[in-house]
């Protein structure tokens, strides 16, 4: 019996030179998920190690070519978090033809393949990614979406004793947040004791009934509440049904663990199914979205959070700045509304010190700056999803975007449907 358990898949760490049925199972699992290992290799050889290292690289694991608990935990899942697709180039095929066949653009192959020239039998790798959107109402037109995050304000009197509207035909997740003036104090009051955490979790579970899960979108948390917040998340994970997802949003106001408490991001990654990374909004007139800001936010996080669990939240609305009131926050506007305003006031195109484009106009004696999400910048930020092998994106907010941004998304990856 002991000899049998020794070779059971996952019962031992697998590395170069080993043999046995568990090695064959490892090779089979990798082949099923798009990692090529010749059938002739019957032991853990160089080609098996190379395929395993690529698997580890794709999922942000330590690239050591050794199959341990983390590798087994991923390979034994019915469906991996990210779908890796392989195309074998046929004679005479062009990269444009291949991209058209799969409904993506040539950009979908850029991060995973260094294509200088194509040759028959060449393997091209691309991925399916999740595309979520924040929306208070379901989309009225067909969208290529994985699902919708429905925002619910927890401290609003309207949510007391109310139920969340159900959305038919689309995967939807309740995104809990608060608009309390002192958000830090409000959240602290809700989670400061085990009893209050239990009551809050039960209330959230009731609001999320019939949904695909919950997403915590608290923008600011006290450093001393880091452990309490993780305790709330663990409780939610236990009481949610197996098919419901737990998402957690982090951003500049959610402190990383340090000498004075904070949130252990590694523990957060283990608890949550997805981690939504919120980009810092400009507090002075500036670009709505930049690649530099996205990379600066992502780079330290992917060292602590599995990259395949990260959803990048991308603003797709326009920002209107009133220059006579510099202390006020900008007004969000849809792209359609913003463009109409530009034409109405004959806005002038300007560039700031960074070279970013914006529009300037005067209305009733007041000077305004209007910032739109530029397609080229959106293209650069979406490319980071493939570059860092993230789970996908969250568009904030659905219906406010330039419709042409959907073409950019589709050029980089296909959408995963749950």
Short mmCIF file of C-alpha atoms in Angstrom, two decimals:
data_model
loop_
_atom_site.label_atom_id
_atom_site.label_comp_id
_atom_site.label_asym_id
_atom_site.label_seq_id
_atom_site.Cartn_x
_atom_site.Cartn_y
_atom_site.Cartn_z
CA UNK A 1 0.00 0.00 0.00
CA UNK A 2 2.85 2.35 0.83
CA UNK A 3 4.44 1.71 -2.56
CA UNK A 4 1.13 2.53 -4.29
CA UNK A 5 0.74 5.86 -2.40
CA UNK A 6 4.29 6.75 -3.29
CA UNK A 7 3.36 7.01 -6.96
CA UNK A 8 -0.09 8.59 -6.53
CA UNK A 9 -0.30 11.95 -8.32
CA UNK A 10 0.55 14.68 -5.86
CA UNK A 11 1.93 12.37 -3.18
CA UNK A 12 5.55 13.31 -3.87
CA UNK A 13 7.52 16.19 -5.33
CA UNK A 14 8.50 15.52 -8.95
CA UNK A 15 11.78 16.65 -10.49
CA UNK A 16 14.27 15.81 -13.24
CA UNK A 17 15.15 12.13 -13.71
CA UNK A 18 12.13 10.66 -11.90
CA UNK A 19 9.85 7.97 -13.32
CA UNK A 20 6.48 6.49 -12.46
CA UNK A 21 2.74 6.80 -13.13
CA UNK A 22 2.62 10.19 -11.37
CA UNK A 23 5.21 11.51 -13.85
CA UNK A 24 3.03 10.23 -16.73
CA UNK A 25 0.03 11.97 -15.12
CA UNK A 26 1.98 15.23 -14.86
CA UNK A 27 2.90 15.02 -18.54
CA UNK A 28 -0.71 14.23 -19.48
CA UNK A 29 -2.04 17.22 -17.51
CA UNK A 30 0.44 19.57 -19.13
CA UNK A 31 -0.36 18.28 -22.63
CA UNK A 32 -4.10 18.76 -22.05
CA UNK A 33 -3.43 22.40 -21.17
CA UNK A 34 -1.43 23.24 -24.27
CA UNK A 35 2.12 22.46 -23.16
CA UNK A 36 3.91 20.25 -25.68
CA UNK A 37 5.75 17.18 -24.39
CA UNK A 38 6.63 14.47 -26.95
CA UNK A 39 5.04 11.09 -26.26
CA UNK A 40 8.48 9.53 -26.62
CA UNK A 41 9.59 11.09 -23.33
CA UNK A 42 8.42 8.56 -20.74
CA UNK A 43 10.34 9.99 -17.78
CA UNK A 44 10.81 13.45 -16.26
CA UNK A 45 13.30 14.68 -18.84
CA UNK A 46 14.44 18.00 -20.20
CA UNK A 47 11.32 18.53 -22.33
CA UNK A 48 9.01 17.84 -19.39
CA UNK A 49 10.96 20.29 -17.28
CA UNK A 50 10.81 22.92 -20.02
CA UNK A 51 7.02 22.54 -20.30
CA UNK A 52 6.64 22.68 -16.51
CA UNK A 53 8.79 25.81 -16.31
CA UNK A 54 6.62 27.49 -18.94
CA UNK A 55 3.53 26.51 -16.93
CA UNK A 56 5.10 27.99 -13.79
CA UNK A 57 6.01 31.14 -15.71
CA UNK A 58 2.46 31.53 -17.03
CA UNK A 59 0.98 31.31 -13.53
CA UNK A 60 3.51 33.43 -11.68
CA UNK A 61 5.03 30.52 -9.74
CA UNK A 62 8.67 29.96 -8.86
CA UNK A 63 10.25 28.81 -12.15
CA UNK A 64 12.29 25.92 -10.78
CA UNK A 65 11.05 23.03 -12.95
CA UNK A 66 9.91 21.13 -9.85
CA UNK A 67 6.29 19.98 -9.39
CA UNK A 68 5.16 20.58 -5.82
CA UNK A 69 1.92 21.31 -3.99
CA UNK A 70 1.15 24.56 -5.83
CA UNK A 71 1.60 22.94 -9.25
CA UNK A 72 -0.57 19.96 -8.28
CA UNK A 73 -3.29 22.27 -6.88
CA UNK A 74 -3.56 24.04 -10.24
CA UNK A 75 -3.31 20.96 -12.46
CA UNK A 76 -6.03 19.07 -10.56
CA UNK A 77 -8.59 21.85 -11.17
CA UNK A 78 -11.26 21.05 -13.75
CA UNK A 79 -10.62 24.37 -15.46
CA UNK A 80 -7.51 26.45 -15.09
CA UNK A 81 -7.95 30.16 -14.29
CA UNK A 82 -6.42 31.09 -17.64
CA UNK A 83 -7.01 29.22 -20.90
CA UNK A 84 -3.78 28.82 -22.87
CA UNK A 85 -4.39 28.18 -26.57
CA UNK A 86 -1.96 26.80 -29.14
CA UNK A 87 -2.00 27.19 -32.91
CA UNK A 88 0.32 25.16 -35.13
CA UNK A 89 1.23 27.15 -38.22
CA UNK A 90 0.24 25.53 -41.52
CA UNK A 91 2.21 26.05 -44.78
CA UNK A 92 1.43 29.41 -46.34
CA UNK A 93 -0.40 30.88 -43.33
CA UNK A 94 0.19 34.49 -42.34
CA UNK A 95 -0.08 35.97 -38.84
CA UNK A 96 -3.03 38.08 -40.01
CA UNK A 97 -4.91 35.00 -41.25
CA UNK A 98 -4.28 33.16 -37.99
CA UNK A 99 -5.46 36.11 -35.93
CA UNK A 100 -8.63 36.43 -38.01
CA UNK A 101 -9.35 32.72 -37.61
CA UNK A 102 -9.48 33.05 -33.81
CA UNK A 103 -11.18 36.44 -33.75
CA UNK A 104 -8.22 38.31 -32.24
CA UNK A 105 -5.62 40.75 -33.50
CA UNK A 106 -1.95 40.11 -34.10
CA UNK A 107 -1.35 41.81 -30.73
CA UNK A 108 -2.70 38.68 -29.03
CA UNK A 109 0.47 36.83 -30.03
CA UNK A 110 2.94 39.59 -29.19
CA UNK A 111 3.65 38.96 -25.49
CA UNK A 112 3.94 35.16 -25.68
CA UNK A 113 5.60 34.79 -29.08
CA UNK A 114 8.50 36.63 -30.62
CA UNK A 115 7.32 36.25 -34.17
CA UNK A 116 9.92 37.39 -36.71
CA UNK A 117 8.98 34.94 -39.42
CA UNK A 118 6.49 32.08 -39.60
CA UNK A 119 7.35 28.53 -40.60
CA UNK A 120 5.19 25.39 -40.89
CA UNK A 121 4.76 23.58 -37.57
CA UNK A 122 5.60 26.66 -35.48
CA UNK A 123 3.62 26.93 -32.23
CA UNK A 124 1.85 30.22 -31.52
CA UNK A 125 0.45 30.77 -28.04
CA UNK A 126 -2.41 33.06 -27.07
CA UNK A 127 -4.90 33.28 -24.21
CA UNK A 128 -8.51 33.73 -23.23
CA UNK A 129 -8.95 36.44 -20.57
CA UNK A 130 -11.78 37.61 -18.34
CA UNK A 131 -13.49 40.88 -19.25
CA UNK A 132 -15.69 42.26 -16.48
CA UNK A 133 -17.44 45.62 -16.34
CA UNK A 134 -18.86 47.78 -13.57
CA UNK A 135 -22.48 48.56 -14.38
CA UNK A 136 -25.53 49.45 -12.32
CA UNK A 137 -27.81 48.01 -14.99
CA UNK A 138 -27.35 45.06 -17.36
CA UNK A 139 -26.08 45.99 -20.84
CA UNK A 140 -28.86 46.72 -23.31
CA UNK A 141 -26.75 45.62 -26.26
CA UNK A 142 -24.76 42.45 -26.70
CA UNK A 143 -21.32 42.77 -25.11
CA UNK A 144 -18.42 40.36 -25.14
CA UNK A 145 -18.27 40.12 -21.34
CA UNK A 146 -17.36 37.51 -18.78
CA UNK A 147 -19.70 39.20 -16.32
CA UNK A 148 -20.85 42.37 -14.58
CA UNK A 149 -19.97 43.87 -11.20
CA UNK A 150 -23.08 45.52 -9.76
CA UNK A 151 -22.10 48.25 -7.24
CA UNK A 152 -24.03 48.33 -3.95
CA UNK A 153 -23.49 51.13 -1.40
CA UNK A 154 -23.56 49.42 2.00
CA UNK A 155 -24.01 52.53 4.13
CA UNK A 156 -26.93 53.79 2.05
CA UNK A 157 -30.35 53.69 3.70
CA UNK A 158 -31.77 52.29 0.46
CA UNK A 159 -29.90 48.99 0.94
CA UNK A 160 -31.23 48.42 4.46
CA UNK A 161 -33.64 45.52 4.20
CA UNK A 162 -33.60 45.76 0.40
CA UNK A 163 -32.68 43.08 -2.10
CA UNK A 164 -30.36 43.52 -5.04
CA UNK A 165 -32.03 43.51 -8.49
CA UNK A 166 -31.45 40.19 -10.23
CA UNK A 167 -29.82 40.12 -13.65
CA UNK A 168 -30.87 37.37 -16.04
CA UNK A 169 -28.66 35.77 -18.65
CA UNK A 170 -25.39 37.32 -17.45
CA UNK A 171 -22.95 36.34 -14.73
CA UNK A 172 -23.16 39.10 -12.15
CA UNK A 173 -21.29 39.73 -8.92
CA UNK A 174 -22.31 42.16 -6.19
CA UNK A 175 -19.61 44.81 -5.67
CA UNK A 176 -19.90 46.13 -2.11
CA UNK A 177 -18.55 49.59 -1.33
CA UNK A 178 -19.37 52.57 0.86
CA UNK A 179 -19.72 56.29 0.22
CA UNK A 180 -19.46 57.21 3.90
CA UNK A 181 -17.58 60.52 4.41
CA UNK A 182 -15.15 58.73 6.74
CA UNK A 183 -14.89 55.36 5.01
CA UNK A 184 -12.02 54.15 7.22
CA UNK A 185 -14.04 54.69 10.39
CA UNK A 186 -17.18 53.13 8.89
CA UNK A 187 -15.35 49.95 7.85
CA UNK A 188 -13.56 49.77 11.22
CA UNK A 189 -16.90 49.92 13.03
CA UNK A 190 -18.27 47.08 10.88
CA UNK A 191 -15.38 44.63 11.37
CA UNK A 192 -13.83 45.52 14.75
CA UNK A 193 -15.26 42.49 16.62
CA UNK A 194 -15.95 38.85 15.63
CA UNK A 195 -19.68 39.34 16.23
CA UNK A 196 -19.85 42.39 13.96
CA UNK A 197 -17.89 40.57 11.26
CA UNK A 198 -20.33 37.67 11.50
CA UNK A 199 -23.35 39.97 11.19
CA UNK A 200 -21.83 41.85 8.26
CA UNK A 201 -20.98 38.61 6.46
CA UNK A 202 -24.53 37.30 6.93
CA UNK A 203 -25.97 40.56 5.59
CA UNK A 204 -23.69 40.45 2.54
CA UNK A 205 -24.56 36.82 1.88
CA UNK A 206 -28.26 37.71 1.86
CA UNK A 207 -27.69 40.60 -0.57
CA UNK A 208 -25.62 38.35 -2.83
CA UNK A 209 -28.23 35.59 -2.98
CA UNK A 210 -28.57 34.29 -6.53
CA UNK A 211 -25.44 36.09 -7.74
CA UNK A 212 -22.10 34.74 -8.95
CA UNK A 213 -20.35 36.00 -5.83
CA UNK A 214 -19.22 39.15 -4.07
CA UNK A 215 -16.54 41.76 -4.61
CA UNK A 216 -15.24 43.97 -1.79
CA UNK A 217 -14.51 47.42 -3.19
CA UNK A 218 -13.57 49.37 -0.07
CA UNK A 219 -11.24 52.12 -1.23
CA UNK A 220 -9.64 52.96 2.11
CA UNK A 221 -8.85 50.81 5.14
CA UNK A 222 -7.09 51.49 8.40
CA UNK A 223 -3.71 49.81 8.77
CA UNK A 224 -4.74 48.40 12.16
CA UNK A 225 -7.72 46.62 10.54
CA UNK A 226 -5.61 44.46 8.23
CA UNK A 227 -6.03 41.24 10.23
CA UNK A 228 -9.72 41.90 10.86
CA UNK A 229 -10.35 42.45 7.17
CA UNK A 230 -8.70 39.13 6.29
CA UNK A 231 -10.83 37.46 8.98
CA UNK A 232 -13.97 38.87 7.30
CA UNK A 233 -12.81 37.59 3.92
CA UNK A 234 -12.12 34.10 5.31
CA UNK A 235 -15.61 34.03 6.81
CA UNK A 236 -17.15 35.07 3.49
CA UNK A 237 -15.17 32.37 1.68
CA UNK A 238 -16.55 29.75 4.08
CA UNK A 239 -20.21 30.75 3.77
CA UNK A 240 -20.31 31.41 0.02
CA UNK A 241 -21.40 28.47 -2.09
CA UNK A 242 -18.69 26.67 -4.10
CA UNK A 243 -19.84 28.19 -7.40
CA UNK A 244 -19.73 31.77 -6.05
CA UNK A 245 -16.57 33.80 -6.42
CA UNK A 246 -14.89 36.04 -3.87
CA UNK A 247 -13.25 39.13 -5.37
CA UNK A 248 -11.32 41.76 -3.44
CA UNK A 249 -10.32 45.16 -4.74
CA UNK A 250 -7.09 46.78 -3.64
CA UNK A 251 -5.71 50.18 -4.45
CA UNK A 252 -3.62 53.01 -3.00
CA UNK A 253 -5.90 53.25 0.05
CA UNK A 254 -5.57 49.56 1.01
CA UNK A 255 -2.26 49.36 2.93
CA UNK A 256 0.19 46.54 2.38
CA UNK A 257 1.46 44.72 5.45
CA UNK A 258 4.41 46.41 7.13
CA UNK A 259 5.87 47.01 10.56
CA UNK A 260 2.62 48.58 11.77
CA UNK A 261 0.11 45.93 10.63
CA UNK A 262 -1.67 46.36 7.28
CA UNK A 263 -2.93 43.64 4.92
CA UNK A 264 -0.88 40.57 4.09
CA UNK A 265 -1.23 40.53 0.30
CA UNK A 266 0.08 36.96 0.06
CA UNK A 267 -2.66 35.78 2.43
CA UNK A 268 -5.17 37.86 0.45
CA UNK A 269 -4.09 36.07 -2.73
CA UNK A 270 -4.72 32.69 -1.11
CA UNK A 271 -8.21 33.65 0.09
CA UNK A 272 -9.62 35.53 -2.91
CA UNK A 273 -10.52 34.01 -6.27
CA UNK A 274 -9.61 37.28 -7.99
CA UNK A 275 -7.87 40.46 -6.85
CA UNK A 276 -9.08 43.62 -8.60
CA UNK A 277 -6.29 46.19 -8.84
CA UNK A 278 -7.64 49.73 -8.86
CA UNK A 279 -5.44 52.39 -10.47
CA UNK A 280 -4.92 55.64 -8.59
CA UNK A 281 -7.16 58.42 -9.91
CA UNK A 282 -5.44 61.74 -10.66
CA UNK A 283 -5.94 64.34 -7.90
CA UNK A 284 -4.84 67.20 -10.14
CA UNK A 285 -5.70 67.74 -13.82
CA UNK A 286 -3.96 64.87 -15.55
CA UNK A 287 -4.43 61.88 -17.82
CA UNK A 288 -7.26 59.48 -16.95
CA UNK A 289 -5.06 56.50 -17.83
CA UNK A 290 -1.34 55.99 -18.48
CA UNK A 291 0.79 52.92 -19.02
CA UNK A 292 3.43 54.21 -16.62
CA UNK A 293 0.90 54.48 -13.77
CA UNK A 294 -0.47 50.99 -14.49
CA UNK A 295 3.01 49.44 -14.52
CA UNK A 296 4.01 51.28 -11.36
CA UNK A 297 0.93 49.86 -9.61
CA UNK A 298 1.28 46.31 -10.94
CA UNK A 299 5.00 45.71 -10.57
CA UNK A 300 5.21 45.38 -6.75
CA UNK A 301 1.90 43.48 -6.56
CA UNK A 302 2.80 40.59 -8.86
CA UNK A 303 5.58 39.66 -6.44
CA UNK A 304 3.01 38.95 -3.73
CA UNK A 305 -0.20 38.11 -5.61
CA UNK A 306 -0.49 35.37 -8.23
CA UNK A 307 -0.61 37.23 -11.54
CA UNK A 308 -3.35 34.90 -12.86
CA UNK A 309 -5.63 36.11 -10.07
CA UNK A 310 -5.28 39.82 -10.92
CA UNK A 311 -7.98 41.78 -12.74
CA UNK A 312 -6.85 45.26 -13.78
CA UNK A 313 -9.60 47.85 -13.27
CA UNK A 314 -9.37 50.34 -16.13
CA UNK A 315 -11.33 53.63 -16.17
CA UNK A 316 -13.00 54.21 -19.53
CA UNK A 317 -14.87 57.43 -18.73
CA UNK A 318 -13.83 61.03 -19.40
CA UNK A 319 -12.85 63.48 -16.64
CA UNK A 320 -13.98 67.12 -16.63
CA UNK A 321 -11.85 69.50 -14.51
CA UNK A 322 -13.14 72.90 -13.37
CA UNK A 323 -9.99 75.03 -13.19
CA UNK A 324 -11.69 77.74 -11.10
CA UNK A 325 -12.24 75.15 -8.34
CA UNK A 326 -8.99 73.17 -8.17
CA UNK A 327 -9.93 71.53 -4.84
CA UNK A 328 -13.00 69.83 -6.32
CA UNK A 329 -12.86 66.33 -7.75
CA UNK A 330 -13.38 66.04 -11.51
CA UNK A 331 -16.77 65.11 -12.94
CA UNK A 332 -17.08 61.76 -14.70
CA UNK A 333 -18.63 61.91 -18.14
CA UNK A 334 -19.38 59.33 -20.77
CA UNK A 335 -17.33 59.49 -23.95
CA UNK A 336 -20.44 60.40 -25.96
CA UNK A 337 -21.35 63.25 -23.62
CA UNK A 338 -17.76 64.51 -23.53
CA UNK A 339 -17.38 64.55 -27.32
CA UNK A 340 -20.68 66.41 -27.70
CA UNK A 341 -19.44 69.00 -25.23
CA UNK A 342 -16.18 69.44 -27.13
CA UNK A 343 -18.01 70.15 -30.38
CA UNK A 344 -20.50 72.45 -28.68
CA UNK A 345 -17.78 74.68 -27.22
CA UNK A 346 -15.23 74.34 -30.05
CA UNK A 347 -12.63 72.99 -27.63
CA UNK A 348 -8.94 73.46 -28.36
CA UNK A 349 -6.48 70.57 -28.29
CA UNK A 350 -3.57 71.02 -25.88
CA UNK A 351 -0.73 68.89 -24.53
CA UNK A 352 0.60 68.89 -20.99
CA UNK A 353 4.24 68.64 -19.86
CA UNK A 354 4.16 64.83 -20.26
CA UNK A 355 2.91 65.07 -23.83
CA UNK A 356 -0.57 63.79 -22.95
CA UNK A 357 -3.41 65.29 -24.98
CA UNK A 358 -6.36 67.12 -23.41
CA UNK A 359 -9.06 69.58 -24.46
CA UNK A 360 -9.55 73.12 -23.23
CA UNK A 361 -12.70 75.23 -23.47
CA UNK A 362 -14.59 78.00 -21.70
CA UNK A 363 -18.21 77.80 -20.61
CA UNK A 364 -19.97 80.80 -19.02
CA UNK A 365 -16.66 82.41 -18.18
CA UNK A 366 -15.25 79.29 -16.51
CA UNK A 367 -12.27 77.43 -17.97
CA UNK A 368 -12.44 73.63 -18.17
CA UNK A 369 -10.04 70.86 -19.07
CA UNK A 370 -11.49 67.63 -20.46
CA UNK A 371 -9.52 64.38 -20.53
CA UNK A 372 -10.56 61.40 -22.63
CA UNK A 373 -9.13 57.89 -22.58
CA UNK A 374 -6.88 57.77 -25.62
CA UNK A 375 -7.11 54.58 -27.68
CA UNK A 376 -3.34 54.28 -28.01
CA UNK A 377 -2.90 54.50 -24.24
CA UNK A 378 -5.72 52.00 -23.70
CA UNK A 379 -3.95 49.70 -26.16
CA UNK A 380 -0.71 49.98 -24.15
CA UNK A 381 -2.41 49.25 -20.82
CA UNK A 382 -4.36 46.26 -22.16
CA UNK A 383 -1.09 44.89 -23.54
CA UNK A 384 0.15 44.66 -19.93
CA UNK A 385 -2.52 42.02 -19.27
CA UNK A 386 -0.82 39.68 -21.72
CA UNK A 387 2.69 40.78 -20.78
CA UNK A 388 2.19 39.92 -17.08
CA UNK A 389 -0.31 37.10 -17.76
CA UNK A 390 -3.10 38.65 -15.69
CA UNK A 391 -6.58 37.15 -15.38
CA UNK A 392 -8.11 40.03 -17.34
CA UNK A 393 -9.66 43.46 -16.95
CA UNK A 394 -12.55 45.27 -15.28
CA UNK A 395 -13.95 48.16 -17.31
CA UNK A 396 -15.11 51.10 -15.18
CA UNK A 397 -17.85 51.90 -16.28
CA UNK A 398 -19.90 50.12 -18.87
CA UNK A 399 -21.77 52.51 -21.17
CA UNK A 400 -19.33 55.40 -20.63
CA UNK A 401 -16.63 54.03 -22.92
CA UNK A 402 -15.67 54.89 -26.47
CA UNK A 403 -17.16 52.00 -28.48
CA UNK A 404 -13.88 51.68 -30.38
CA UNK A 405 -12.14 50.47 -27.21
CA UNK A 406 -13.87 47.11 -27.67
CA UNK A 407 -11.91 46.62 -30.88
CA UNK A 408 -8.70 47.15 -28.91
CA UNK A 409 -9.74 44.55 -26.33
CA UNK A 410 -10.58 41.98 -28.98
CA UNK A 411 -7.26 42.55 -30.70
CA UNK A 412 -5.36 41.40 -27.59
CA UNK A 413 -7.35 38.37 -26.38
CA UNK A 414 -10.61 36.47 -26.51
CA UNK A 415 -13.11 36.73 -23.69
CA UNK A 416 -13.57 33.87 -21.25
CA UNK A 417 -17.21 32.97 -20.56
CA UNK A 418 -18.08 31.30 -17.27
#
